[in-house]
Coordinates of C-alpha atoms in Angstrom, one line a residue:
Chain A
M1 CA 60.9 30.2 -4.9
R2 CA 58.9 30.0 -1.4
N3 CA 55.6 30.1 -3.6
K4 CA 56.5 26.9 -5.4
K5 CA 57.6 24.6 -2.1
I6 CA 53.9 25.8 -0.9
Q7 CA 52.7 24.3 -4.4
L8 CA 54.6 21.3 -4.1
I9 CA 53.3 20.2 -0.5
I10 CA 49.5 20.9 -1.9
L11 CA 50.2 18.9 -5.0
E12 CA 51.7 16.2 -2.4
V13 CA 48.8 16.4 -0.4
L14 CA 46.4 16.0 -3.0
G15 CA 48.6 13.1 -4.5
V16 CA 48.2 11.2 -1.4
L17 CA 44.5 11.7 -1.3
L18 CA 44.0 10.7 -4.6
G19 CA 45.9 7.7 -3.8
L20 CA 44.0 6.5 -1.2
L21 CA 40.9 7.1 -3.1
Y22 CA 42.1 5.1 -6.1
I23 CA 42.6 2.1 -3.7
S24 CA 39.8 2.7 -1.2
P25 CA 37.8 -0.1 -3.0
F26 CA 40.4 -2.7 -2.2
Y27 CA 39.8 -1.1 1.5
I28 CA 36.4 -1.9 1.4
I29 CA 36.2 -5.4 0.1
I30 CA 38.8 -6.4 2.7
I31 CA 37.0 -5.3 6.2
N32 CA 33.7 -6.3 4.8
S33 CA 35.4 -9.8 3.5
F34 CA 36.2 -10.3 7.7
K35 CA 32.6 -9.2 9.0
S36 CA 29.6 -11.4 9.8
K37 CA 26.8 -11.5 8.2
K38 CA 24.8 -9.5 11.3
E39 CA 27.8 -6.9 11.4
F40 CA 27.5 -6.4 7.9
L41 CA 24.2 -5.7 7.6
L42 CA 24.5 -3.2 10.4
N43 CA 27.6 -1.1 8.8
T44 CA 28.9 -1.4 5.3
L45 CA 31.4 1.5 6.3
S46 CA 32.7 0.3 9.7
W47 CA 36.3 -1.6 10.8
P48 CA 35.2 -5.0 11.6
N49 CA 34.7 -5.8 15.4
E50 CA 36.6 -8.9 14.9
L51 CA 38.6 -10.7 12.3
L52 CA 36.8 -13.5 11.4
L53 CA 38.3 -15.8 9.3
D54 CA 35.1 -18.3 8.6
N55 CA 34.2 -16.1 5.1
Y56 CA 37.8 -17.1 3.9
L57 CA 37.7 -21.0 4.7
K58 CA 34.5 -21.0 3.5
A59 CA 35.1 -19.2 -0.2
M60 CA 38.1 -21.3 -0.8
D61 CA 36.3 -24.5 -0.1
K62 CA 33.3 -23.5 -2.3
M63 CA 35.3 -21.9 -5.1
G64 CA 37.9 -24.6 -5.2
F65 CA 40.5 -22.0 -4.8
L66 CA 43.5 -24.3 -4.8
T67 CA 42.7 -26.2 -8.2
A68 CA 41.6 -22.8 -9.8
F69 CA 44.9 -21.3 -8.6
K70 CA 46.8 -24.8 -9.9
N71 CA 45.0 -24.6 -13.0
S72 CA 45.6 -21.2 -13.6
L73 CA 49.5 -21.2 -13.1
I74 CA 49.8 -24.6 -15.4
V75 CA 47.8 -22.7 -18.2
T76 CA 49.8 -19.4 -17.9
V77 CA 53.1 -20.6 -17.3
L78 CA 53.2 -23.2 -20.1
S79 CA 51.5 -20.7 -22.7
L80 CA 54.3 -18.2 -22.0
L81 CA 56.9 -20.8 -22.3
L82 CA 56.0 -21.9 -25.7
I83 CA 55.0 -18.2 -26.8
V84 CA 58.3 -17.0 -25.7
I85 CA 60.3 -19.6 -27.4
L86 CA 58.3 -20.3 -30.7
S87 CA 57.6 -16.5 -31.2
S88 CA 61.0 -15.4 -30.8
M89 CA 62.3 -18.5 -33.5
A90 CA 59.9 -17.2 -35.6
A91 CA 60.6 -13.8 -35.1
W92 CA 64.0 -14.2 -35.5
M93 CA 64.1 -16.2 -38.9
L94 CA 61.2 -13.7 -40.3
A95 CA 63.8 -10.8 -39.4
R96 CA 66.9 -12.0 -41.1
T97 CA 65.1 -13.6 -44.2
K98 CA 64.7 -11.1 -46.7
S99 CA 62.1 -12.5 -49.0
K100 CA 58.5 -11.8 -50.1
L101 CA 57.1 -14.5 -48.3
S102 CA 58.6 -13.4 -45.0
N103 CA 57.1 -10.0 -45.4
V104 CA 53.9 -11.6 -46.1
I105 CA 53.7 -14.0 -43.4
F106 CA 55.1 -11.0 -40.9
Y107 CA 52.6 -8.3 -42.0
S108 CA 49.9 -11.2 -41.4
F109 CA 51.2 -11.6 -37.7
V110 CA 50.7 -7.7 -37.2
A111 CA 47.2 -7.0 -39.2
A112 CA 45.6 -9.7 -37.2
M113 CA 46.2 -7.1 -34.0
L114 CA 42.8 -5.6 -35.5
I115 CA 40.6 -8.9 -35.0
P116 CA 38.7 -8.4 -31.9
F117 CA 38.7 -12.0 -30.0
Q118 CA 34.8 -11.8 -30.8
S119 CA 35.0 -12.2 -34.3
V120 CA 36.9 -15.8 -34.1
M121 CA 35.5 -17.3 -30.6
L122 CA 32.3 -18.7 -32.6
P123 CA 33.8 -20.6 -35.2
L124 CA 37.1 -21.4 -33.0
V125 CA 34.6 -23.2 -30.6
D126 CA 33.2 -25.1 -33.6
L127 CA 36.8 -25.9 -34.9
F128 CA 38.2 -27.2 -31.8
G129 CA 34.8 -29.0 -30.7
V130 CA 33.2 -32.2 -30.7
N131 CA 33.4 -34.3 -34.3
K132 CA 36.2 -31.9 -35.1
L133 CA 39.4 -31.3 -33.4
N134 CA 38.1 -32.6 -30.0
L135 CA 40.7 -30.1 -27.9
I136 CA 37.7 -28.4 -25.7
N137 CA 37.8 -29.2 -22.5
T138 CA 41.6 -29.9 -22.1
H139 CA 44.7 -28.1 -20.8
F140 CA 46.4 -28.7 -23.8
G141 CA 43.5 -26.9 -26.2
I142 CA 43.2 -23.6 -24.2
I143 CA 47.3 -23.3 -24.5
F144 CA 47.3 -24.2 -27.9
M145 CA 44.9 -21.5 -28.3
Y146 CA 46.8 -18.9 -26.3
V147 CA 50.1 -19.4 -28.4
G148 CA 48.0 -18.7 -31.4
F149 CA 46.1 -15.7 -29.9
G150 CA 49.4 -14.3 -28.5
A151 CA 51.5 -15.0 -31.6
S152 CA 50.6 -11.6 -33.3
L153 CA 51.9 -9.0 -30.5
S154 CA 55.0 -11.4 -29.4
V155 CA 56.1 -11.7 -32.9
F156 CA 55.7 -8.3 -33.6
L157 CA 57.8 -7.1 -30.6
F158 CA 60.7 -9.7 -30.9
H159 CA 60.5 -8.8 -34.6
G160 CA 61.5 -5.3 -33.7
F161 CA 63.8 -6.3 -31.0
V162 CA 65.9 -8.5 -33.6
K163 CA 66.3 -5.4 -35.9
S164 CA 68.3 -3.6 -33.8
V165 CA 70.7 -6.5 -32.9
P166 CA 73.8 -6.5 -34.5
I167 CA 74.0 -9.1 -37.2
S168 CA 78.0 -9.8 -36.8
L169 CA 77.9 -12.1 -33.6
E170 CA 75.7 -14.4 -35.5
E171 CA 78.1 -14.2 -38.7
A172 CA 80.9 -14.7 -36.6
A173 CA 79.3 -18.0 -34.9
T174 CA 78.0 -19.2 -38.4
I175 CA 81.8 -18.9 -39.6
D176 CA 82.9 -21.2 -36.6
G177 CA 80.5 -23.9 -37.7
C178 CA 77.3 -23.1 -35.9
N179 CA 74.0 -24.6 -37.2
K180 CA 70.9 -22.4 -37.1
L181 CA 69.6 -24.2 -34.0
Q182 CA 72.8 -23.9 -32.4
L183 CA 72.7 -20.2 -33.4
Y184 CA 69.6 -19.3 -32.0
W185 CA 69.9 -21.1 -28.7
K186 CA 73.5 -20.2 -27.8
I187 CA 73.7 -17.0 -29.3
V188 CA 70.4 -15.5 -30.1
F189 CA 67.9 -16.4 -27.4
P190 CA 70.5 -15.3 -24.6
L191 CA 70.4 -11.7 -26.2
L192 CA 66.4 -11.6 -26.3
K193 CA 66.3 -11.9 -22.4
S194 CA 64.9 -8.3 -21.9
I195 CA 62.4 -8.5 -24.4
S196 CA 61.3 -12.1 -23.4
V197 CA 60.7 -10.7 -19.9
T198 CA 58.3 -7.9 -21.9
V199 CA 56.4 -10.7 -24.0
A200 CA 55.9 -12.8 -20.8
I201 CA 54.8 -10.2 -18.8
L202 CA 52.3 -8.7 -21.2
N203 CA 50.8 -12.1 -22.3
G204 CA 50.8 -13.2 -18.7
M205 CA 48.6 -10.3 -17.4
W206 CA 46.4 -11.0 -20.0
I207 CA 46.1 -14.6 -20.2
W208 CA 46.0 -14.8 -16.2
N209 CA 42.7 -12.5 -16.2
D210 CA 40.9 -14.0 -19.2
F211 CA 37.7 -14.9 -18.6
L212 CA 35.6 -15.2 -21.9
L213 CA 38.2 -18.4 -23.3
P214 CA 38.0 -20.2 -20.3
S215 CA 34.5 -19.8 -20.2
L216 CA 34.2 -21.2 -23.8
V217 CA 36.5 -24.1 -23.6
L218 CA 37.0 -25.3 -20.1
Q219 CA 33.4 -26.3 -19.2
K220 CA 34.6 -28.9 -16.8
K221 CA 34.6 -28.1 -13.1
E222 CA 38.3 -29.8 -12.5
L223 CA 39.7 -27.5 -15.4
R224 CA 38.7 -23.9 -14.2
T225 CA 40.8 -21.2 -13.9
L226 CA 40.5 -18.5 -11.3
P227 CA 38.5 -15.9 -13.1
L228 CA 36.0 -18.5 -14.2
S229 CA 35.7 -20.4 -10.6
T230 CA 35.2 -16.7 -9.2
K231 CA 32.5 -16.2 -11.6
Y232 CA 30.9 -19.5 -10.7
F233 CA 31.1 -18.6 -7.1
F234 CA 30.1 -15.1 -7.2
G235 CA 26.9 -16.1 -9.1
A236 CA 26.0 -18.9 -6.6
Y237 CA 26.8 -16.4 -3.4
Q238 CA 26.3 -13.1 -4.6
A239 CA 23.3 -13.1 -2.1
D240 CA 26.1 -13.6 0.6
W241 CA 28.1 -10.4 0.5
T242 CA 30.8 -10.9 3.2
L243 CA 31.2 -14.4 1.6
A244 CA 31.4 -13.2 -1.9
M245 CA 33.9 -10.3 -0.9
A246 CA 36.3 -12.9 0.9
G247 CA 36.3 -14.8 -2.4
L248 CA 37.1 -11.9 -4.4
V249 CA 40.2 -11.0 -2.0
L250 CA 41.4 -14.4 -2.7
A251 CA 41.4 -14.2 -6.2
I252 CA 43.1 -10.7 -6.0
I253 CA 45.9 -11.7 -3.8
P254 CA 48.3 -13.6 -6.3
I255 CA 48.5 -11.0 -8.8
I256 CA 49.2 -8.3 -6.0
I257 CA 51.8 -10.6 -4.6
F258 CA 53.3 -10.9 -8.4
Y259 CA 52.9 -7.0 -9.0
L260 CA 54.8 -6.2 -5.8
L261 CA 57.8 -8.5 -6.5
A262 CA 58.0 -7.4 -10.6
Q263 CA 56.9 -4.1 -10.7
K264 CA 59.8 -2.9 -12.7
Q265 CA 59.5 -5.2 -15.3
I266 CA 55.6 -4.9 -15.5
I267 CA 56.2 -1.3 -16.0
K268 CA 58.6 -1.9 -18.7
G269 CA 56.8 -4.4 -20.4
V270 CA 53.7 -2.0 -20.5
L271 CA 55.5 0.5 -22.3
A272 CA 57.4 -1.6 -24.7
G273 CA 53.9 -2.9 -25.5
S274 CA 52.8 0.6 -26.3
I275 CA 55.3 1.7 -28.6
K276 CA 53.8 0.3 -31.7
Chain B
M1 CA 74.9 -25.0 -53.6
K2 CA 71.6 -26.9 -54.0
K3 CA 71.8 -28.6 -50.6
N4 CA 72.1 -25.3 -49.1
V5 CA 69.1 -24.1 -50.2
F6 CA 66.9 -27.2 -49.2
H7 CA 68.9 -26.5 -46.0
D8 CA 67.6 -22.8 -45.5
R9 CA 64.3 -23.9 -46.4
L10 CA 64.0 -26.5 -43.6
A11 CA 65.5 -24.3 -41.4
F12 CA 63.0 -21.3 -42.1
W13 CA 59.7 -23.6 -41.8
G14 CA 61.5 -25.1 -38.7
F15 CA 61.6 -21.8 -36.9
V16 CA 58.6 -20.2 -38.6
G17 CA 56.6 -23.3 -38.7
P18 CA 55.3 -24.1 -35.3
V19 CA 54.0 -20.7 -34.2
L20 CA 52.6 -19.9 -37.5
I21 CA 50.8 -23.1 -37.5
T22 CA 49.0 -22.4 -34.1
F23 CA 48.1 -18.6 -35.4
I24 CA 46.6 -19.9 -38.6
M25 CA 44.3 -22.8 -36.9
V26 CA 43.5 -20.6 -34.3
V27 CA 43.0 -16.9 -35.9
I28 CA 43.1 -17.1 -39.4
I29 CA 41.0 -20.3 -40.2
P30 CA 38.4 -19.3 -37.5
F31 CA 38.5 -15.9 -39.2
A32 CA 37.6 -17.1 -42.5
M33 CA 35.1 -19.4 -41.3
G34 CA 33.5 -16.8 -39.6
L35 CA 32.9 -14.6 -42.6
Y36 CA 31.5 -17.9 -44.5
Y37 CA 29.4 -18.7 -41.4
S38 CA 28.0 -15.2 -41.3
F39 CA 26.4 -15.8 -44.5
T40 CA 24.9 -19.3 -43.6
D41 CA 22.1 -20.6 -41.6
W42 CA 25.1 -22.1 -39.4
S43 CA 23.5 -23.7 -36.1
A44 CA 26.4 -24.8 -34.2
I45 CA 25.3 -28.5 -34.1
P46 CA 27.7 -31.2 -35.3
D47 CA 26.2 -32.8 -38.4
N48 CA 23.5 -30.2 -39.4
P49 CA 23.8 -28.9 -42.9
I50 CA 25.1 -25.5 -43.3
N51 CA 23.3 -23.4 -46.2
Y52 CA 24.4 -20.4 -47.9
I53 CA 21.7 -17.9 -47.4
G54 CA 23.1 -14.3 -48.6
F55 CA 22.8 -11.2 -46.7
Q56 CA 19.6 -12.7 -44.4
N57 CA 21.8 -12.6 -41.6
Y58 CA 23.0 -9.0 -41.9
M59 CA 19.4 -8.4 -42.7
E60 CA 18.5 -9.3 -39.8
V61 CA 20.9 -7.8 -37.6
F62 CA 20.2 -4.4 -38.9
N63 CA 16.3 -4.9 -38.1
D64 CA 17.0 -6.2 -34.4
E65 CA 15.9 -3.4 -32.0
Q66 CA 18.5 -5.4 -29.8
F67 CA 21.5 -4.9 -31.8
I68 CA 20.9 -0.9 -32.2
I69 CA 20.2 -0.6 -28.6
S70 CA 23.6 -2.5 -28.0
F71 CA 25.5 -0.4 -30.9
K72 CA 24.3 2.7 -29.6
A73 CA 25.3 1.6 -26.0
T74 CA 28.7 0.6 -27.3
I75 CA 29.0 4.1 -29.1
I76 CA 28.1 6.2 -26.2
Y77 CA 30.2 3.9 -23.7
T78 CA 33.3 4.1 -25.6
M79 CA 33.2 7.9 -26.3
I80 CA 32.6 8.5 -22.4
S81 CA 35.3 5.9 -21.4
V82 CA 37.7 7.0 -24.1
L83 CA 37.7 10.6 -22.6
L84 CA 37.8 9.9 -19.0
I85 CA 40.6 7.3 -19.3
N86 CA 42.6 9.6 -21.4
I87 CA 41.8 12.8 -19.1
I88 CA 42.4 11.1 -15.7
G89 CA 46.0 8.8 -17.3
F90 CA 47.1 12.4 -18.3
T91 CA 46.4 14.1 -15.4
L92 CA 47.9 11.3 -13.1
A93 CA 51.0 11.5 -15.3
L94 CA 51.3 15.3 -14.9
L95 CA 51.1 14.6 -11.2
V96 CA 53.6 11.6 -10.6
T97 CA 55.9 13.3 -12.8
R98 CA 56.2 16.6 -10.5
K99 CA 59.4 16.1 -7.7
L100 CA 57.0 14.7 -5.1
K101 CA 58.3 12.4 -2.2
T102 CA 55.6 9.7 -2.8
S103 CA 56.1 9.8 -6.3
N104 CA 56.9 6.5 -7.1
L105 CA 54.2 5.3 -4.3
L106 CA 51.7 6.9 -6.5
R107 CA 52.6 5.2 -9.6
T108 CA 52.5 1.8 -7.9
T109 CA 49.1 2.8 -6.6
F110 CA 47.5 4.1 -9.6
F111 CA 48.7 1.6 -11.5
M112 CA 47.7 -1.6 -9.4
P113 CA 43.9 -1.9 -10.5
N114 CA 45.2 -2.8 -13.9
L115 CA 46.6 -6.1 -13.2
I116 CA 43.4 -7.3 -11.8
G117 CA 40.8 -9.3 -14.4
G118 CA 37.8 -7.4 -15.5
I119 CA 35.5 -9.9 -14.5
I120 CA 36.7 -9.3 -10.6
L121 CA 36.7 -5.7 -10.8
G122 CA 33.2 -5.8 -12.3
Y123 CA 32.4 -7.8 -9.0
V124 CA 34.4 -5.6 -6.5
W125 CA 32.7 -2.4 -8.0
R126 CA 28.9 -4.3 -8.0
F127 CA 29.4 -4.5 -4.9
I128 CA 30.6 -1.0 -4.1
F129 CA 27.6 0.5 -6.5
M130 CA 24.8 -1.7 -4.6
K131 CA 26.1 -1.8 -0.9
V132 CA 28.8 0.8 -0.4
F133 CA 27.4 3.7 -2.2
V134 CA 24.1 3.4 -0.7
A135 CA 25.8 3.0 2.7
L136 CA 27.6 6.3 2.0
A137 CA 24.7 8.2 0.5
S138 CA 22.5 7.3 3.8
S139 CA 25.6 8.4 6.3
T140 CA 26.9 11.8 4.2
G141 CA 23.9 12.5 2.3
I142 CA 25.9 13.5 -0.7
G143 CA 23.6 13.2 -3.8
F144 CA 26.0 11.7 -6.1
F145 CA 26.0 8.4 -4.1
G146 CA 22.7 8.1 -4.2
L147 CA 22.0 8.0 -7.9
P148 CA 20.6 5.0 -9.5
W149 CA 23.8 3.6 -10.6
L150 CA 23.0 0.3 -11.8
S151 CA 19.1 0.5 -12.0
D152 CA 19.1 3.1 -14.6
A153 CA 20.5 2.5 -18.1
T154 CA 22.0 6.2 -18.4
H155 CA 23.7 5.5 -15.1
A156 CA 24.7 2.0 -15.7
I157 CA 26.9 3.2 -18.5
W158 CA 28.6 5.7 -16.8
A159 CA 29.1 3.0 -13.6
M160 CA 30.9 1.0 -16.3
A161 CA 32.9 3.9 -17.7
I162 CA 34.0 4.8 -14.2
V163 CA 35.2 1.1 -13.6
S164 CA 37.4 1.1 -17.0
T165 CA 38.7 4.5 -15.8
W166 CA 39.7 3.2 -12.8
Q167 CA 40.8 0.2 -14.4
M168 CA 42.9 1.5 -17.3
G169 CA 43.6 5.1 -16.0
G170 CA 47.1 3.5 -14.3
Y171 CA 47.9 2.2 -17.7
I172 CA 47.8 5.1 -20.1
M173 CA 49.3 7.3 -17.0
V174 CA 52.4 4.6 -17.8
I175 CA 52.3 5.9 -21.3
Y176 CA 52.0 9.8 -20.8
V177 CA 54.5 9.5 -17.7
A178 CA 57.0 8.3 -20.5
A179 CA 56.7 11.0 -23.0
L180 CA 56.4 13.6 -20.3
Q181 CA 60.0 12.6 -19.1
G182 CA 61.3 12.8 -22.5
I183 CA 60.6 16.6 -22.7
P184 CA 63.9 18.7 -21.9
E185 CA 63.7 20.4 -18.7
D186 CA 65.6 23.4 -19.8
L187 CA 62.8 24.0 -22.4
L188 CA 59.9 24.2 -19.6
E189 CA 62.4 26.1 -17.4
A190 CA 63.1 28.8 -20.2
A191 CA 59.3 29.1 -21.0
Q192 CA 58.8 29.9 -17.3
I193 CA 61.5 32.5 -17.2
D194 CA 59.8 34.1 -20.2
G195 CA 56.4 34.0 -18.2
A196 CA 54.4 31.4 -19.6
N197 CA 52.0 30.3 -16.8
A198 CA 51.2 26.4 -16.2
W199 CA 48.4 26.5 -18.6
H200 CA 50.3 28.1 -21.6
R201 CA 53.1 25.8 -20.8
I202 CA 51.1 22.9 -21.3
K203 CA 49.3 23.9 -24.5
A204 CA 52.2 25.2 -26.4
I205 CA 55.0 22.9 -25.1
I206 CA 53.6 19.6 -23.3
F207 CA 50.7 18.8 -25.8
P208 CA 52.9 18.9 -29.1
L209 CA 55.5 17.0 -27.6
V210 CA 53.5 14.3 -26.4
A211 CA 51.2 13.9 -29.2
Q212 CA 52.9 10.6 -30.4
A213 CA 51.4 9.1 -26.8
F214 CA 48.3 10.4 -27.3
T215 CA 48.1 8.5 -30.5
V216 CA 49.0 5.5 -28.9
S217 CA 46.9 6.0 -25.7
L218 CA 43.9 6.6 -28.4
F219 CA 44.4 3.7 -30.2
L220 CA 44.4 1.4 -27.0
T221 CA 41.3 3.0 -25.2
I222 CA 39.4 3.0 -28.5
S223 CA 40.3 -0.5 -29.3
S224 CA 39.7 -1.6 -25.8
S225 CA 36.5 -0.1 -25.2
F226 CA 35.0 -1.4 -28.0
K227 CA 35.9 -5.0 -27.0
M228 CA 34.8 -4.3 -23.4
F229 CA 33.2 -7.8 -22.4
D230 CA 34.2 -8.6 -18.6
V231 CA 33.0 -5.6 -16.6
N232 CA 30.1 -5.6 -18.8
A233 CA 29.3 -9.1 -17.9
A234 CA 30.1 -8.9 -14.0
L235 CA 28.8 -5.4 -13.4
T236 CA 25.3 -4.9 -15.0
K237 CA 24.9 -8.3 -17.3
G238 CA 23.5 -6.2 -19.4
D239 CA 20.7 -4.8 -16.7
P240 CA 18.4 -3.0 -16.8
S241 CA 16.5 -4.8 -19.4
R242 CA 19.4 -5.4 -21.8
L243 CA 19.6 -1.8 -22.0
T244 CA 23.5 -1.7 -21.1
E245 CA 24.2 -4.9 -23.1
L246 CA 27.4 -3.6 -25.4
L247 CA 27.9 -5.6 -28.6
T248 CA 30.4 -8.1 -27.4
L249 CA 27.7 -9.2 -24.8
E250 CA 25.3 -9.0 -27.4
I251 CA 27.2 -11.3 -29.6
Y252 CA 27.6 -13.7 -26.8
N253 CA 23.7 -13.9 -26.0
K254 CA 23.0 -14.4 -29.6
A255 CA 24.8 -17.1 -30.1
F256 CA 24.6 -19.0 -26.8
I257 CA 21.4 -18.0 -25.4
E258 CA 19.3 -17.3 -28.5
S259 CA 20.9 -20.2 -30.4
K260 CA 21.3 -17.7 -33.2
F261 CA 24.8 -18.5 -34.4
G262 CA 24.7 -16.8 -37.9
V263 CA 23.1 -13.8 -36.6
G264 CA 25.9 -13.8 -33.9
Q265 CA 28.5 -14.1 -36.3
A266 CA 27.3 -11.5 -38.5
Q267 CA 27.3 -9.0 -35.4
A268 CA 30.8 -10.3 -34.9
V269 CA 31.8 -9.4 -38.7
I270 CA 30.3 -5.7 -38.0
L271 CA 32.1 -5.8 -34.7
F272 CA 35.6 -6.3 -36.5
L273 CA 34.5 -4.0 -39.4
L274 CA 33.7 -1.2 -36.8
I275 CA 36.9 -1.6 -35.0
S276 CA 39.0 -1.6 -37.9
V277 CA 37.6 1.6 -39.4
V278 CA 37.7 3.7 -36.4
S279 CA 41.1 2.6 -35.1
L280 CA 42.8 3.0 -38.2
T281 CA 41.0 6.5 -39.4
Q282 CA 42.2 7.5 -35.7
V283 CA 45.8 6.5 -35.9
Y284 CA 45.6 8.2 -39.4
L285 CA 44.5 11.5 -38.0
S286 CA 46.8 11.5 -35.0
K287 CA 49.4 10.8 -37.0
K288 CA 49.0 13.6 -39.4
R289 CA 48.7 15.9 -36.5
E290 CA 52.1 14.6 -34.9
V291 CA 53.8 15.6 -38.2
E292 CA 52.2 19.1 -38.6
M293 CA 53.5 19.8 -35.3

């Protein structure tokens, strides 16, 4: 018994050390983001002499932080709203319709999960580009694309969830004279709340952090999302390490705040998304 | 009655239609276009004619030295990172499912890197490998920090795998934690009373009971490693001399730097086939193991 206690204490200490090691990269970029160039050159590992905010002010300005943050927020929120509503509508209808066509459509969504983005990106840019759909360099265009790419996993998750919901409630509402739209909006959608949060989190983590699609579709400076503006900023100032670190810290802060607020939902979402 | 059928159809398309149209326009049509383009001399210049040229792009791909380099680098990177991520993820899961006071805090910590985009993580680690490791090497004298992490191809591939492990370890941990929590406590206690040591318990009870989590984790890590782009683009950019350019970055460069869109698209089709064959085979084999146990 005593042996076991000692074992647990050793594990506890090991765990804490490992945890510290795990977050040490964050620590090291934060301390360097406050240093002057001169101090940085003298010692990379030391605690900063004084907390200089110059790097942050300059980084915010040079990377167009506020614009990029606003763009990321608009693109992510609107995409998630559309993904949740449109995918749940489709998944519910597909799950409740027993026909060959409905099966074919559902399995097309599932099968498409194997397609890597790189296999469609060149034709996608071609199709949405000049002389064709002309949706490059618009927020609408990229949101449309996120809905299309998010559809596969989202329809799949909603479909699995709908199948486990008893149908009797829907039947009762139909007898009471609900039409399909009322049925979905008043009865079904409220029942899907927990899976909707999961779908939103899984897609949100990916869309917020996505770099490749915005780099292909949003070439105008004023439309850039946060990962994209970080890339341009870092490319231009990478010799200036302390400034670059301040930019990276700025880019990381929003997602960490969100994580600390919505931790439980995030972990739940990750689990639900992995049970395929 | 007839009116009802019409209404049902209208409702069906009304509900399924919107997301189906975006999905078809964004995934299905570009995928089909891509298959076709890979057999043409497509230049991506609007109004330029597109001519069918058979397997010429594919021949060029397999005769392209850079493609072979990228292909090999991708396979090596995938093998290393799949192994590292799963070992670390499983170990972390074993740790945080013990009754530790800091268990919840540790889970939060280990999962955190996963939330940050690959492009940002790549830059964070570029700084660590280029500046911090060098400083650590000179102040501690530990050889590990002094290795040519980004200037030598073999080390740079390991560097990418280390970053991916740091990024995905916590994600995979969450999956293993759920599986480990599903194991009945009394089963482990009974084994311990019967004299099974820790390794025996892991081998005879824990491994078989988390087989399903292994299937999922392997699938996720294999496909994400094959698709890895952001960390590659930010951390090594393919350096030194394009030796660490993974397939995804090679496709990007082939099209946008060398302006060979048809050849790039042929590579993209090959990437799709590679991912499909490898991950479906893995799921099939892992599932078979699950049933046997």
